[in-house]
Coordinates of C-alpha atoms in Angstrom, one line a residue:
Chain A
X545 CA -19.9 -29.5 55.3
X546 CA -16.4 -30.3 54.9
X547 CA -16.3 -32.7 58.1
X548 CA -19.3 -34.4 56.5
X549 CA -18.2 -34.7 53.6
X550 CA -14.7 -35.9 55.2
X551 CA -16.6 -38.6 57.3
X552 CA -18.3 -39.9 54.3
X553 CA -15.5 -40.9 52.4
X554 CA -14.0 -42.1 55.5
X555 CA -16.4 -44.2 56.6
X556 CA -16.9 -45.3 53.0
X557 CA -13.2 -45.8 52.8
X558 CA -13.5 -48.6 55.8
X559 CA -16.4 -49.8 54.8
X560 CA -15.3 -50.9 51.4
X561 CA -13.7 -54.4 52.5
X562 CA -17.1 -55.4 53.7
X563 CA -19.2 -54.3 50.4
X564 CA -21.4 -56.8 48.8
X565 CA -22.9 -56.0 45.9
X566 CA -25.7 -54.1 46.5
X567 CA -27.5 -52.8 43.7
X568 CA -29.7 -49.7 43.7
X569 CA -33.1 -49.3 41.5
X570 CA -34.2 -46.2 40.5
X571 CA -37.5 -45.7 39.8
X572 CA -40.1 -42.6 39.2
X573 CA -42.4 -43.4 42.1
X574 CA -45.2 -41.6 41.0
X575 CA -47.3 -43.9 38.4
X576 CA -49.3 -46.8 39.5
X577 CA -49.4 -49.8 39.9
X578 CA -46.5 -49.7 38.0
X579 CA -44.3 -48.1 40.6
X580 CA -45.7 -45.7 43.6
X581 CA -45.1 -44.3 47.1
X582 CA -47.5 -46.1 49.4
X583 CA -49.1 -44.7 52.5
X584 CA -46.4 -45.5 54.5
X585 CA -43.6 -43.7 52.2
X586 CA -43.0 -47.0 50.7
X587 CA -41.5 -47.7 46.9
X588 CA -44.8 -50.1 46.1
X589 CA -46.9 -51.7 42.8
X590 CA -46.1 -54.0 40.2
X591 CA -42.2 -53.3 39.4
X592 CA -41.6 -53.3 43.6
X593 CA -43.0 -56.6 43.5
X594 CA -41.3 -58.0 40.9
X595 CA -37.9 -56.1 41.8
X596 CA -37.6 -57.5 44.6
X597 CA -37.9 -61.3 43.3
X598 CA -35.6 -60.8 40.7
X599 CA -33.0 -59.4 43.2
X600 CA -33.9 -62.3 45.3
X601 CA -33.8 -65.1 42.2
X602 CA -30.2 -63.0 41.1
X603 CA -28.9 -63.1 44.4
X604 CA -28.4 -59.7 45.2
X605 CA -29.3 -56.9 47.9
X606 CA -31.1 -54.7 46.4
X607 CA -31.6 -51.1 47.8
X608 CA -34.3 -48.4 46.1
X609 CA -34.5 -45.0 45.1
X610 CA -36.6 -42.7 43.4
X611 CA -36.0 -40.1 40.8
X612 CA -37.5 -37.7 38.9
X613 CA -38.5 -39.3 35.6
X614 CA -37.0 -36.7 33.8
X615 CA -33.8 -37.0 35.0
X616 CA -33.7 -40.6 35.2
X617 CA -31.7 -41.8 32.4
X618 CA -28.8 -39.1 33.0
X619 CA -28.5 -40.1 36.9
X620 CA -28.4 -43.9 35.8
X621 CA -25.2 -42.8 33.5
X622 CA -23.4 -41.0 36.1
X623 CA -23.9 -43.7 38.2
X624 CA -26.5 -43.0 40.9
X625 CA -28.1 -45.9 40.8
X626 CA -27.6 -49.3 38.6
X627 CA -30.8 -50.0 37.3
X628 CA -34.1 -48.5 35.9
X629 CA -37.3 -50.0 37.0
X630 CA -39.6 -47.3 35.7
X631 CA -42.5 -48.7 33.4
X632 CA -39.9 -48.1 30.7
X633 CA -40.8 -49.0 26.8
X634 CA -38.1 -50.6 25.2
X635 CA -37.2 -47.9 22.4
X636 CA -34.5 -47.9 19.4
X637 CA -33.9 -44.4 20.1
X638 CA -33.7 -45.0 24.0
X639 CA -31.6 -48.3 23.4
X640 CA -28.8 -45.9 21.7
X641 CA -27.7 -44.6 25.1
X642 CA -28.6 -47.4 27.4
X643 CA -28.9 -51.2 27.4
X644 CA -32.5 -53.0 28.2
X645 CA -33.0 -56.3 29.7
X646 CA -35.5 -58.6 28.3
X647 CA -39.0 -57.4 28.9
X648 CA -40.8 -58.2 32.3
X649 CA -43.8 -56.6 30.9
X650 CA -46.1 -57.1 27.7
X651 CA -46.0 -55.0 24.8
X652 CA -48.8 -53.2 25.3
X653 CA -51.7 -50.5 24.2
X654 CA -51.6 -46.9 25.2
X655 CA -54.6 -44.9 24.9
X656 CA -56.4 -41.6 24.9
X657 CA -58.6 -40.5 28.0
X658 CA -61.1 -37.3 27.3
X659 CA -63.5 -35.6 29.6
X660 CA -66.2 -35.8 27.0
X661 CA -67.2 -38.1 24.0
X662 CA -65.9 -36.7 20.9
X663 CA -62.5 -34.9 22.6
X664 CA -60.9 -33.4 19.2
X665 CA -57.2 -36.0 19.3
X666 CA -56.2 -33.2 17.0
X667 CA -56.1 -30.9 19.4
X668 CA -54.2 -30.0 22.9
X669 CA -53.4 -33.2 24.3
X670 CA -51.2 -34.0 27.2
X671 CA -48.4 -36.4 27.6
X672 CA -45.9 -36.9 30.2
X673 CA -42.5 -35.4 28.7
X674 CA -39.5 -37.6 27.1
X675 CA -42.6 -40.7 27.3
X676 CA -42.7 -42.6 24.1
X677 CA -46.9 -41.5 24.0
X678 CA -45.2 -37.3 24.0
X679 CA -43.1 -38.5 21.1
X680 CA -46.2 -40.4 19.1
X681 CA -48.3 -37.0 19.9
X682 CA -46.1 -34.6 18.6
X683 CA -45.8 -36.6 15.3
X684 CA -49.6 -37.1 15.1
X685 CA -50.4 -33.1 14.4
X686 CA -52.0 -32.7 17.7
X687 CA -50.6 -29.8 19.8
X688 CA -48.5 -31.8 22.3
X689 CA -48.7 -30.6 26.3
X690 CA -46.1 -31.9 28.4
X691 CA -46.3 -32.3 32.3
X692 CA -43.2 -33.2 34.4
X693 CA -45.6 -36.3 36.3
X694 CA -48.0 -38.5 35.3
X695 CA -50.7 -37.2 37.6
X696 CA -50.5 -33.5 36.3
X697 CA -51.4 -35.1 32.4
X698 CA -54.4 -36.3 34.1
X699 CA -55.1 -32.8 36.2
X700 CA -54.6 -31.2 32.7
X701 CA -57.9 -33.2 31.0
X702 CA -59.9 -32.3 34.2
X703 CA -59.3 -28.7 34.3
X704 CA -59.7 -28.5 30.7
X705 CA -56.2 -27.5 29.9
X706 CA -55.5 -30.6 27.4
X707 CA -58.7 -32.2 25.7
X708 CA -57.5 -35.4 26.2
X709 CA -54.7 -37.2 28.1
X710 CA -52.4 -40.1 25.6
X711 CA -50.6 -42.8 28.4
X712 CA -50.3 -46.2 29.2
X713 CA -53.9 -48.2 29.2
X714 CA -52.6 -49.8 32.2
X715 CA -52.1 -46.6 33.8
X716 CA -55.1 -45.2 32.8
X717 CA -57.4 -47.4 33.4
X718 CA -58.0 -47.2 37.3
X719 CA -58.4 -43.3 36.9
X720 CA -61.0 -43.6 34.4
X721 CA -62.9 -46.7 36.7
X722 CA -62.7 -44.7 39.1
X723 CA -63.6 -41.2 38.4
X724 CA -67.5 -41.7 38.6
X725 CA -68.0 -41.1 34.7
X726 CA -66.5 -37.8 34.6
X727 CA -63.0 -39.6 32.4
X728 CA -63.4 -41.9 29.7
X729 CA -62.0 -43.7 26.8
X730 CA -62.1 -42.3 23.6
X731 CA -60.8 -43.0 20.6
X732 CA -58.6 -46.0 19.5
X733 CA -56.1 -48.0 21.2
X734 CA -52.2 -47.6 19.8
X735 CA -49.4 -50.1 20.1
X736 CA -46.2 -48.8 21.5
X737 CA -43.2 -49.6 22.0
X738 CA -41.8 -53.0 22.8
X739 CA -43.0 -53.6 26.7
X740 CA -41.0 -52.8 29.2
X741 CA -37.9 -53.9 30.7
X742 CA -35.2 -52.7 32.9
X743 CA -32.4 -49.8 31.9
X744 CA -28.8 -50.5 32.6
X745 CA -25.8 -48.9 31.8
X746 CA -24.2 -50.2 28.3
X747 CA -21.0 -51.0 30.0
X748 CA -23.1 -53.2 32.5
X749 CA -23.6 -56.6 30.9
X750 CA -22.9 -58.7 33.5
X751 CA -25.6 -57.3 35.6
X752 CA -28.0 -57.3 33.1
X753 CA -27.7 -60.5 32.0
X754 CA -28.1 -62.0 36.0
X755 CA -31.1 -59.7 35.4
X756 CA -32.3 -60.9 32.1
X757 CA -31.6 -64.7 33.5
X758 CA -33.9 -63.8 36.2
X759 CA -36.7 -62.5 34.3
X760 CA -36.8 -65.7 32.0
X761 CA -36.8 -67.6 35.4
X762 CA -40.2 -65.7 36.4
X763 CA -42.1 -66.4 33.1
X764 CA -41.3 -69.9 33.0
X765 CA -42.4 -70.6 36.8
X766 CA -45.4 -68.3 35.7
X767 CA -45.0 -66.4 39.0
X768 CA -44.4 -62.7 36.7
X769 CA -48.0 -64.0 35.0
X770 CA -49.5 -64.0 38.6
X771 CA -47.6 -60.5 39.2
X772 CA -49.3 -59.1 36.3
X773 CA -52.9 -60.3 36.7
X774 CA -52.3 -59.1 40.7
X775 CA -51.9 -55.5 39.7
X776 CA -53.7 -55.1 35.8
X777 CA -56.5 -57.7 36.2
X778 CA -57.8 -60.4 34.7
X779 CA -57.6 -59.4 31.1
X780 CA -53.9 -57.9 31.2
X781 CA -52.1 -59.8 28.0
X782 CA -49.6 -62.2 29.9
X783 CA -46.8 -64.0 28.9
Chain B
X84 CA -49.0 -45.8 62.6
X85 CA -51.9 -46.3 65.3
X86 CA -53.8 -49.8 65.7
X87 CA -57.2 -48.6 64.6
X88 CA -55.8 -47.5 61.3
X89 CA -54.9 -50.8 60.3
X90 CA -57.5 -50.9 57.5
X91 CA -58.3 -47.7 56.3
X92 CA -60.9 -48.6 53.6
X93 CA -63.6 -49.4 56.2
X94 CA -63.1 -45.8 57.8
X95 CA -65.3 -42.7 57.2
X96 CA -65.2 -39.2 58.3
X97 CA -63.1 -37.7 61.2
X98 CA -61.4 -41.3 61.7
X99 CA -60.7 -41.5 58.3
X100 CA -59.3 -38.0 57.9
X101 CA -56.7 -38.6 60.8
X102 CA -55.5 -41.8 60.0
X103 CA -55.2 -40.1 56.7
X104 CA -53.0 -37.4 57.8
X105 CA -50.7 -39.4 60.2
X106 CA -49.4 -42.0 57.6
X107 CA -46.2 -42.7 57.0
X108 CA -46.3 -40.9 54.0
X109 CA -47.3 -37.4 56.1
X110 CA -45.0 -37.7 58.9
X111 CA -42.0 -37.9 56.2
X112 CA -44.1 -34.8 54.9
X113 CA -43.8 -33.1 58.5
X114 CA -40.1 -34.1 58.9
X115 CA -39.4 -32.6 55.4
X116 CA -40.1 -29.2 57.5
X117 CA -37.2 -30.2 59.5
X118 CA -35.3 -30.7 56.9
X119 CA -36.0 -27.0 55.4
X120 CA -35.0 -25.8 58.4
X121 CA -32.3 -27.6 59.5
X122 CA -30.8 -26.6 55.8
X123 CA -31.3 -23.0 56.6
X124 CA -30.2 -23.2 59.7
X125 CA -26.7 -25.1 58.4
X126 CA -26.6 -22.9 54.7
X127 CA -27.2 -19.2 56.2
X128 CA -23.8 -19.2 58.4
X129 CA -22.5 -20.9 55.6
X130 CA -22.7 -19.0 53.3
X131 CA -22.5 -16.1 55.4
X132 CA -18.7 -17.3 56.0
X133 CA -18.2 -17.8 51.9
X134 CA -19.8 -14.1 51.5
X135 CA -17.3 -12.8 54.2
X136 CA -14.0 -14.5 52.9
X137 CA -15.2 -13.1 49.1
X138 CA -15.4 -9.9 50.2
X139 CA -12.1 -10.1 51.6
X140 CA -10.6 -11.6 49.0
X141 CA -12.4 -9.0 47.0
X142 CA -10.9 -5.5 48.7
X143 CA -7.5 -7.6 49.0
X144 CA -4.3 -5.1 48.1
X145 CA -2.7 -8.6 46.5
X146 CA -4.0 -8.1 43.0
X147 CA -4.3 -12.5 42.1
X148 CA -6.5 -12.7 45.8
X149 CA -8.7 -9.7 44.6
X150 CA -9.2 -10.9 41.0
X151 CA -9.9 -14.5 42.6
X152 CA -12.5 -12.9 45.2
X153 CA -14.2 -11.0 42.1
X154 CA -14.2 -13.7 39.4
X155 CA -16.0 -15.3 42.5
X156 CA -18.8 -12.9 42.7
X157 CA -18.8 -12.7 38.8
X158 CA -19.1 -16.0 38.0
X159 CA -21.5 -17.4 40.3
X160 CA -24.0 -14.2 40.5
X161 CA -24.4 -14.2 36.6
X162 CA -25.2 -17.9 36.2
X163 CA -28.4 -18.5 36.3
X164 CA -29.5 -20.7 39.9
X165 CA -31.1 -24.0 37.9
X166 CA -28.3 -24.3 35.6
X167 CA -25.7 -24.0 38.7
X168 CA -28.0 -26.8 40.7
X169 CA -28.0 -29.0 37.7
X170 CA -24.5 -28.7 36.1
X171 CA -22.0 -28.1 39.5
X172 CA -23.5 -30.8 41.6
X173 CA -22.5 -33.6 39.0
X174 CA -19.4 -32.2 38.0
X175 CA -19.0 -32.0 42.1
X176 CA -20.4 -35.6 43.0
X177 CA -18.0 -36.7 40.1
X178 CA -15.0 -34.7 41.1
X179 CA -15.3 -36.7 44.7
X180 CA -15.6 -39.8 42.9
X181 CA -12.9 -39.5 40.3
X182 CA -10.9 -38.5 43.2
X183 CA -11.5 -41.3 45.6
X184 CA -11.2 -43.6 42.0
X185 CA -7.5 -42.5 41.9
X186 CA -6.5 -43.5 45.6
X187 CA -8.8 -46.5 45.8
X188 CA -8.3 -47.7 42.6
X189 CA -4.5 -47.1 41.6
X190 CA -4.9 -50.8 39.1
X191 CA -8.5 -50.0 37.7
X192 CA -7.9 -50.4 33.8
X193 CA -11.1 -49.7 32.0
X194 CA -12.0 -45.7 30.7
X195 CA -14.0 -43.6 33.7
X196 CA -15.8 -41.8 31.0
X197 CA -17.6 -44.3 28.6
X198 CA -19.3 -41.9 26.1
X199 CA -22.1 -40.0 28.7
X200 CA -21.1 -43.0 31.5
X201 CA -19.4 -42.1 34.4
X202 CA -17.7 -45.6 35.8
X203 CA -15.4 -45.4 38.7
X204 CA -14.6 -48.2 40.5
X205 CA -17.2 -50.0 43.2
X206 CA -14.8 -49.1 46.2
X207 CA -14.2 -45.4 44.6
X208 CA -18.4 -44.8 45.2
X209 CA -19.4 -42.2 47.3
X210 CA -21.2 -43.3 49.6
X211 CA -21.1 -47.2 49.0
X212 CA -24.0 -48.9 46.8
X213 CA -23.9 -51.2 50.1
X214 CA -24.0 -48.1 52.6
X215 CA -27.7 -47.7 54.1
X216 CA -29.7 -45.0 52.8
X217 CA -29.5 -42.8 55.5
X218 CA -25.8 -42.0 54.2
X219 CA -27.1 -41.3 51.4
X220 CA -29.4 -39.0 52.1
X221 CA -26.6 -36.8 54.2
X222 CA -24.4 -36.8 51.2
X223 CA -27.2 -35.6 49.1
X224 CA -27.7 -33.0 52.3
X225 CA -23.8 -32.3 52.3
X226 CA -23.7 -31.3 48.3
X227 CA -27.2 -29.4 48.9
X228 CA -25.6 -26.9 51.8
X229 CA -22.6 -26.9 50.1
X230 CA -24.2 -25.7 46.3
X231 CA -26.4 -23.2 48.1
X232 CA -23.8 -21.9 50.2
X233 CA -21.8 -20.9 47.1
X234 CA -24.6 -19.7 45.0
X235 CA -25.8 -17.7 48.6
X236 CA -22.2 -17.0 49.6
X237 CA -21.2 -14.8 46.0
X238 CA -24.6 -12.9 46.9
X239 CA -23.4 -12.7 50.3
X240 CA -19.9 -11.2 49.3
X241 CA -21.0 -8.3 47.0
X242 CA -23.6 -7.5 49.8
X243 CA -20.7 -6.9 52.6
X244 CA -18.1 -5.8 49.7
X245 CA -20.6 -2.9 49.3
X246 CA -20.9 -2.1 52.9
X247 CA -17.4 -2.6 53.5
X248 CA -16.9 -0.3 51.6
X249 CA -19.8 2.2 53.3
X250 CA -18.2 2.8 56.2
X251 CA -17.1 6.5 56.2
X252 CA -13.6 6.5 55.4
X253 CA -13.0 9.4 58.2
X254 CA -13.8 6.5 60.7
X255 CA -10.8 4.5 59.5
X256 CA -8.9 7.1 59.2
X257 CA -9.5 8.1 62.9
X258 CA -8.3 4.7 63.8
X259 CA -5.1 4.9 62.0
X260 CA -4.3 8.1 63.7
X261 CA -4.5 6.4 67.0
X262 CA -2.0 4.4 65.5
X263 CA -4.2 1.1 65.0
X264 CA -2.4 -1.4 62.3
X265 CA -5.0 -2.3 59.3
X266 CA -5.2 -5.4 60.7
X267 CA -7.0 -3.9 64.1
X268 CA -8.9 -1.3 62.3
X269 CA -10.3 -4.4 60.3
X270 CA -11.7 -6.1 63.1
X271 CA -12.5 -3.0 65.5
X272 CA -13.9 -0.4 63.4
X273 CA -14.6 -1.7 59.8
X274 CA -16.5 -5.1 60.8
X275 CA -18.6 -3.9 63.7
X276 CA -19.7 -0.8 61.7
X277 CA -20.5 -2.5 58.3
X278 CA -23.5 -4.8 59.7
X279 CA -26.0 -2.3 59.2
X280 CA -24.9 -1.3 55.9
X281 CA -25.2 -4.9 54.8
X282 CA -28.3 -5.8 56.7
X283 CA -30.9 -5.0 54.3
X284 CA -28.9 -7.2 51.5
X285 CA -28.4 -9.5 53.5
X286 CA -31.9 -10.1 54.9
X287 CA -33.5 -10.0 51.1
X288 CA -30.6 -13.1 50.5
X289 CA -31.9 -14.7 53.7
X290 CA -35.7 -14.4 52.5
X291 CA -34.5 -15.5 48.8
X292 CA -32.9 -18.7 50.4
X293 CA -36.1 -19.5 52.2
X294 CA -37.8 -19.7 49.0
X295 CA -35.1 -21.2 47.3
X296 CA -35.2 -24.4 49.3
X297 CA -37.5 -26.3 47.3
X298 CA -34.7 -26.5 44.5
X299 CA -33.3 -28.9 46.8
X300 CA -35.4 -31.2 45.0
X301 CA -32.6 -30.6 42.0
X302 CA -30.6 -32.3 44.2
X303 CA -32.5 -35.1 45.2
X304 CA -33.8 -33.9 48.3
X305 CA -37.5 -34.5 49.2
X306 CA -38.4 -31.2 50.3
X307 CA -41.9 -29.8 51.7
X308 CA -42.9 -28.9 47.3
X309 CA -41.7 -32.5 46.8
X310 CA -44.2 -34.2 49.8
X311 CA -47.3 -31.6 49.0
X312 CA -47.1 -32.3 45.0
X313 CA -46.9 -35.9 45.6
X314 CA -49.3 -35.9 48.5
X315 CA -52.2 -33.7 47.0
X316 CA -52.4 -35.6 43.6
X317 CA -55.0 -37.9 42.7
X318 CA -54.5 -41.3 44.5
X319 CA -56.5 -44.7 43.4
X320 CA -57.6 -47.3 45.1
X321 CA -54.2 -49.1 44.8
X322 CA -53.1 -46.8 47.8
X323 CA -54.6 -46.9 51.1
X324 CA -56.3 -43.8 51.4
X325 CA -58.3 -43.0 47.8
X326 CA -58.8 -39.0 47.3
X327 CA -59.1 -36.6 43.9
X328 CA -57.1 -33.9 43.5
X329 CA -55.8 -32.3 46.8
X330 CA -53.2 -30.2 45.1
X331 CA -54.8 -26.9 46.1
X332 CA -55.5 -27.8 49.3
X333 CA -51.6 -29.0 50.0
X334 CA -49.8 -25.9 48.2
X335 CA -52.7 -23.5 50.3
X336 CA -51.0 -25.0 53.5
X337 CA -47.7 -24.3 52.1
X338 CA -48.3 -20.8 51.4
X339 CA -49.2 -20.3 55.0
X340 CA -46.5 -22.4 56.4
X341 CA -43.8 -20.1 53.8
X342 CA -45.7 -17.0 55.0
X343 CA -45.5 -18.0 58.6
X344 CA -41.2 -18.4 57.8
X345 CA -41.2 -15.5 56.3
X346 CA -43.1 -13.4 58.5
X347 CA -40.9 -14.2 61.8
X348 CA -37.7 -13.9 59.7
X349 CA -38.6 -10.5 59.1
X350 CA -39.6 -9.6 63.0
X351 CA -36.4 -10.7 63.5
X352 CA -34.5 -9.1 61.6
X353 CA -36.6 -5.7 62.7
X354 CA -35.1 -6.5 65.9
X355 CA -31.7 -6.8 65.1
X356 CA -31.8 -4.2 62.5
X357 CA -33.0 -1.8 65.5
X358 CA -30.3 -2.9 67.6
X359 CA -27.7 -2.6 64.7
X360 CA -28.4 1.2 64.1
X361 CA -28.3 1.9 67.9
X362 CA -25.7 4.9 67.9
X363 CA -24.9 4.6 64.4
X364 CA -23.4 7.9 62.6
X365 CA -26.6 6.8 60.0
X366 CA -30.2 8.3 59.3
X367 CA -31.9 5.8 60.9
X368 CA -29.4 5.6 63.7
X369 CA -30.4 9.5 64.3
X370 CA -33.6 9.0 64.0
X371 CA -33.2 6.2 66.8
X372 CA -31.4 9.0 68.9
X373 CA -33.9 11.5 68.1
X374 CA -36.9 9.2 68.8
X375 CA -34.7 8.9 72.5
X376 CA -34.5 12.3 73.5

């Protein structure tokens, strides 16, 4: 351990001369199309697609790594990676320990998904913890279930644990297309949040601005719309 | 991976099913056994070493050695494991940091700590944003074996303090009357003795660790857990290969798979445990002698 550890901070010692910048993006990996690992172990979806341009347009190398969402903020603090590119909401209370760039995505509706018409959205319903939807259900008076992961909010409607699951539309809306009639909408569509847009440490302006500059780049050359009607269809609100 | 996998919509039934389980995503999911048991196989002598120097220190006539040895055992066997993941990993990866920040970085001006920021310099980052990933992963490796073989290690130590201190004193004594030094008794008597004392400790740490590895995910990680929760959950059609909920099926193969560990680990150490008592002054080496006769 300690000759590893030793050859690491040698090699990193030597290599230092030679470092570019090279920024790392963390992301959750685990909540499409927003962010996923593909087939082939890949960091893929909308945000992988769009990461990579903006790296490209700021002229930088950009290297990825996935994190547990939970975790995610405190790891971008002590400085594991440099960015967040997580399907984050722009938040007040998040913006009081780190800085966002402009939004890449929408404002946009989250939204109940029940097993059956008539799910009480008083009762259990599941959220994915330290998400703006958890913090909306526990003020709403329903009983608020939180899973570490995405997919285990939606595990927890079909096993009847949680009578309905509160998330992203965007998210949701492949599982319930897709689940043969046994999911659906219920209920009415909330507006959270102020879209989403990439996390950086406060003391990091410089990168997010080459960041933010980036993003404006992509809406005005209409290539982030194409990104977004790629991965959430032809209705997805665009820019 | 194979040619006729190339489009894995069109496919249906056996096809499907094995271009299915030889994606990319699987075979990191079968090298993730590797790295299980390449950790065990790096973290038992490990902490076997840290357990063996605490005990040492431990029984140590220089009172500040013993006290350190104990606080040792103490400290880290009353903390609980998750907060001792969580909490001494970052205070370690920052420790490296902060100390690579003051040699690399004698001019660097601004704070290191920011409010909850940790900043050191670029060239003080261990590894390097710019180093490929496969150095990061070792580091991540490094700190894993290292946190486990504490946490194992202060196990380790009260296990073999304990049978240290099982050998029968008139076995040492003998020894000094042949006028061995402590030193000699030490290594001829006392060490080759106290093994089957410590055994049974030591194989219920070795089957803890086992199931211990999947906090390695704490530590960033992937791990066999990791691959089968992220594997067996519902998949859209925005991946390649659609499917519900496979959880059960995943975590049913990685009861067997921890089973299977398990079960070998504990023929072999039957084995050795047999060959341990062999001509001990113990019950079960006099059973062993009376089995003989």
């Amino acid at each position: 351990m300690k000759k590893l550890l030793l050859a690491t901070a040698l090699l990193a010692l030597t290599g230092g001369a030679a470092a570019a910048q090279t920024v790392r993006l963390g992301t959750e990996g685990a909540y499409p199309p927003f962010n996923f690992i593909d087939d082939n172990g890949q960091v893929a979806g909308f945000e992988r697609e769009v990461g990579d341009e903006l790296c490209k347009r700021a002229e930088l190398t950009c290297e990825w790594v996935t994190n547990d969402w939970d975790s995610i903020i405190p790891n971008l603090q002590s400085g594991n990676y440099d960015v967040i590119i997580a399907g984050m909401s722009i938040t007040d209370e998040r913006s009081k320990v780190i800085s966002f760039s402009e939004n890449y995505f929408p404002p946009a509706a989250s939204a109940y998904v029940a097993a059956e018409e008539g799910a009480d959205l008083k009762g259990v319903i599941s959220a994915q913890v330290g998400t703006i939807q958890a913090g909306y259900v526990a003020e709403s008076g329903a009983t608020l279930l939180e899973f570490a992961t995405p997919d285990e909010t939606i595990g927890a409607v079909r096993n009847g644990e949680a009578a309905a699951v509160f998330a992203d539309k965007d998210f949701l809306k492949p599982y319930v297309e897709q689940s043969n009639g046994e999911l659906m909408f219920v209920g009415d569509d909330v507006e959270l949040g102020g879209g989403v847009g990439l996390g950086f440490r406060q003391s990091d302006t410089e990168l997010r601005e080459k960041f933010t500059a980036a993003i404006q780049s992509m809406k005005a050359d209409g290539t982030l719309n194409a990104a977004l009607k790629k991965h959430f269809g032809e209705e997805t609100p665009l820019f | 991976m194979f040619s006729h996998c190339a489009d894995p919509k069109a496919l249906e039934g056996f096809s499907w099913l094995f271009c299915y389980l030889t994606s990319g995503k699987h075979l990191d999911f079968y090298t993730s056994f590797l790295t299980v048991l390449t950790l065990l196989a790096v973290t038992a002598p490990t902490a076997l070493a840290f357990g063996f120097g605490g005990a040492m220190a431990a029984r140590s006539h220089i009172a500040p050695v013993s006290w350190l040895g104990k606080i040792y055992i103490v400290m880290v066997r009353g903390v609980p494991d998750i907060v001792f993941f969580m909490f001494f990993v970052i205070a370690l990866d920052q420790g490296v940091e902060w100390m690579k920040h003051q040699v690399v970085c004698p001019d660097w001006k601004e704070p290191i700590r920011q409010g909850l920021e940790f900043r050191v310099c670029p060239e003080a980052k261990v590894p390097l944003n710019s180093s490929s990933q496969i150095w990061h992963q070792l580091y991540g490796f490094g700190l894993a074996v290292f946190t486990f073989s504490i946490v194992f290690g202060a196990f380790a130590a009260n296990v073999l303090y304990g049978a240290m201190n099982a050998v029968p004193r008139a076995q040492l004594e003998t020894a000094e009357s042949y006028g061995m030094t402590p030193r000699q008794v030490f290594r001829r008597i006392l060490v080759p003795q106290m093994w089957t004392y410590a055994l049974p400790g030591l194989s219920n740490l070795w089957m803890i660790l086992i199931k211990a590895t999947p906090l390695l995910f704490l530590l960033g990680v992937k791990d066999i857990v990791y691959w089968a929760r992220e594997l067996g959950s519902a998949k859209t059609q925005a991946y390649s290969y659609p499917h519900p909920d496979w959880r059960l099926w995943y975590f049913l193969f990685l009861l067997v798979a921890y089973l299977c560990m398990t079960r070998v680990s504990e023929i072999l150490l039957g084995r050795l445990s047999a060959r341990l008592n062999h001509g001990q002054a113990t019950a079960a080496g006099e059973a062993m002698r009376r089995a003989a006769q």
